[in-house]
Coordinates of C-alpha atoms in Angstrom, one line a residue:
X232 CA -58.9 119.3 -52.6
X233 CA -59.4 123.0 -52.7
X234 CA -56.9 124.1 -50.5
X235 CA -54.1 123.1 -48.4
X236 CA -52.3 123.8 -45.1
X237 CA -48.8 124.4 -44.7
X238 CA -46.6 124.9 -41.5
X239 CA -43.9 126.7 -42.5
X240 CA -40.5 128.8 -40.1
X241 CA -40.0 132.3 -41.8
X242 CA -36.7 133.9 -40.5
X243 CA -37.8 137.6 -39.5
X244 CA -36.4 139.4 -42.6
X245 CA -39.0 137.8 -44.9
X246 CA -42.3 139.3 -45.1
X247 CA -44.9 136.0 -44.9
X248 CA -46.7 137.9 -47.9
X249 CA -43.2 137.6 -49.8
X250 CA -42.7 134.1 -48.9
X251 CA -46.8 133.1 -49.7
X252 CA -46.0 135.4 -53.2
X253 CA -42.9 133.4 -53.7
X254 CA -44.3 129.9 -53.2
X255 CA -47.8 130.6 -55.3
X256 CA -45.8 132.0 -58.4
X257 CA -42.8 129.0 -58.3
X258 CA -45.5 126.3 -57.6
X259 CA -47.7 127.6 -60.4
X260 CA -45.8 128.2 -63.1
X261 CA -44.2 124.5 -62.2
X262 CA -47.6 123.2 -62.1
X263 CA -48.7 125.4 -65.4
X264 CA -45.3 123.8 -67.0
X265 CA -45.9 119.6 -66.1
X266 CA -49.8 119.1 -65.7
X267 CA -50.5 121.8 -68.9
X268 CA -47.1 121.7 -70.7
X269 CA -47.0 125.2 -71.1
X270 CA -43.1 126.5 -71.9
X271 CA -43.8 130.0 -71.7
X272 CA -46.4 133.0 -71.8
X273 CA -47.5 132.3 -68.0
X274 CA -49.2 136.2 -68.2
X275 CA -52.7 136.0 -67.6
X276 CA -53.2 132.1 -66.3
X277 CA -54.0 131.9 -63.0
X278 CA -53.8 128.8 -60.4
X279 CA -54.3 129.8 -56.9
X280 CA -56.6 131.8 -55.3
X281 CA -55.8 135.8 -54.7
X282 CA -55.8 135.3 -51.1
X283 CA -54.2 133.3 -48.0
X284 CA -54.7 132.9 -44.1
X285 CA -51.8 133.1 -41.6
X286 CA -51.3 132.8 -38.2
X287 CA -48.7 132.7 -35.7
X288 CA -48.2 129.6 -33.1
X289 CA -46.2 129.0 -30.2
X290 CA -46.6 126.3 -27.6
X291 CA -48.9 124.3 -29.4
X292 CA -46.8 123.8 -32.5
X293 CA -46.8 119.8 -32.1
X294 CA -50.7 120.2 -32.2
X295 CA -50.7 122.6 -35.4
X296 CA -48.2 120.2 -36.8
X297 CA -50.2 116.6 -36.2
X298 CA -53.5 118.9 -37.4
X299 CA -51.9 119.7 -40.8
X300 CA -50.5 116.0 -40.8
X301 CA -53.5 114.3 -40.6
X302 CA -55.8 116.9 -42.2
X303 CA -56.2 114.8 -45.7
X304 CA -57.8 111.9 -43.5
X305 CA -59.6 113.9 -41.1
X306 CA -62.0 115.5 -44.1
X307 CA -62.3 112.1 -45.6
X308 CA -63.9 111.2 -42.0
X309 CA -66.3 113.9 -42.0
X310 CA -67.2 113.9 -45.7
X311 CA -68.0 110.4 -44.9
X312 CA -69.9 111.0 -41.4
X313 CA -72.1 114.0 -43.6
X314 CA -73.0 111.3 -46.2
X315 CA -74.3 108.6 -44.0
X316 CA -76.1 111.2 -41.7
X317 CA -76.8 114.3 -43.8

């Protein structure tokens, strides 16, 4: 996959580009660590991309929530519809 969808609750005294910062560099230099078994020297390596897309939701939060849910199977669907009907 190239990217992935998260619905996350950030309490009001965390900036979302904090939290996004804090999650990319944990998950990174865990990822860097067990798939690469790098120990150290994480300066320079790059995993995810520079950039990321938030939004805020309200009522529809159950909607949001069953869309990130089921979002692996949905693009299966539709990579499979575009190959039997490009």
């Amino acid at each position: 996959p190239d990217h992935i969808h998260l619905v996350l609750s950030i309490p009001p005294k965390y900036s979302v580009s904090m939290v996004i910062g804090y999650l990319k560099g944990k998950s990174a230099i865990h990822i860097h660590r067990k798939a690469e078994g790098v120990k150290k020297g994480f300066i320079g390596r790059h995993f995810w991309s520079r950039g990321y897309c938030a939004s805020t939701i309200g009522l529809d939060e159950e909607m949001i929530r069953a869309y990130v849910r089921d979002q692996e199977h949905l693009d299966k669907q539709e990579e499979l519809d575009f190959t039997q009907n490009p």
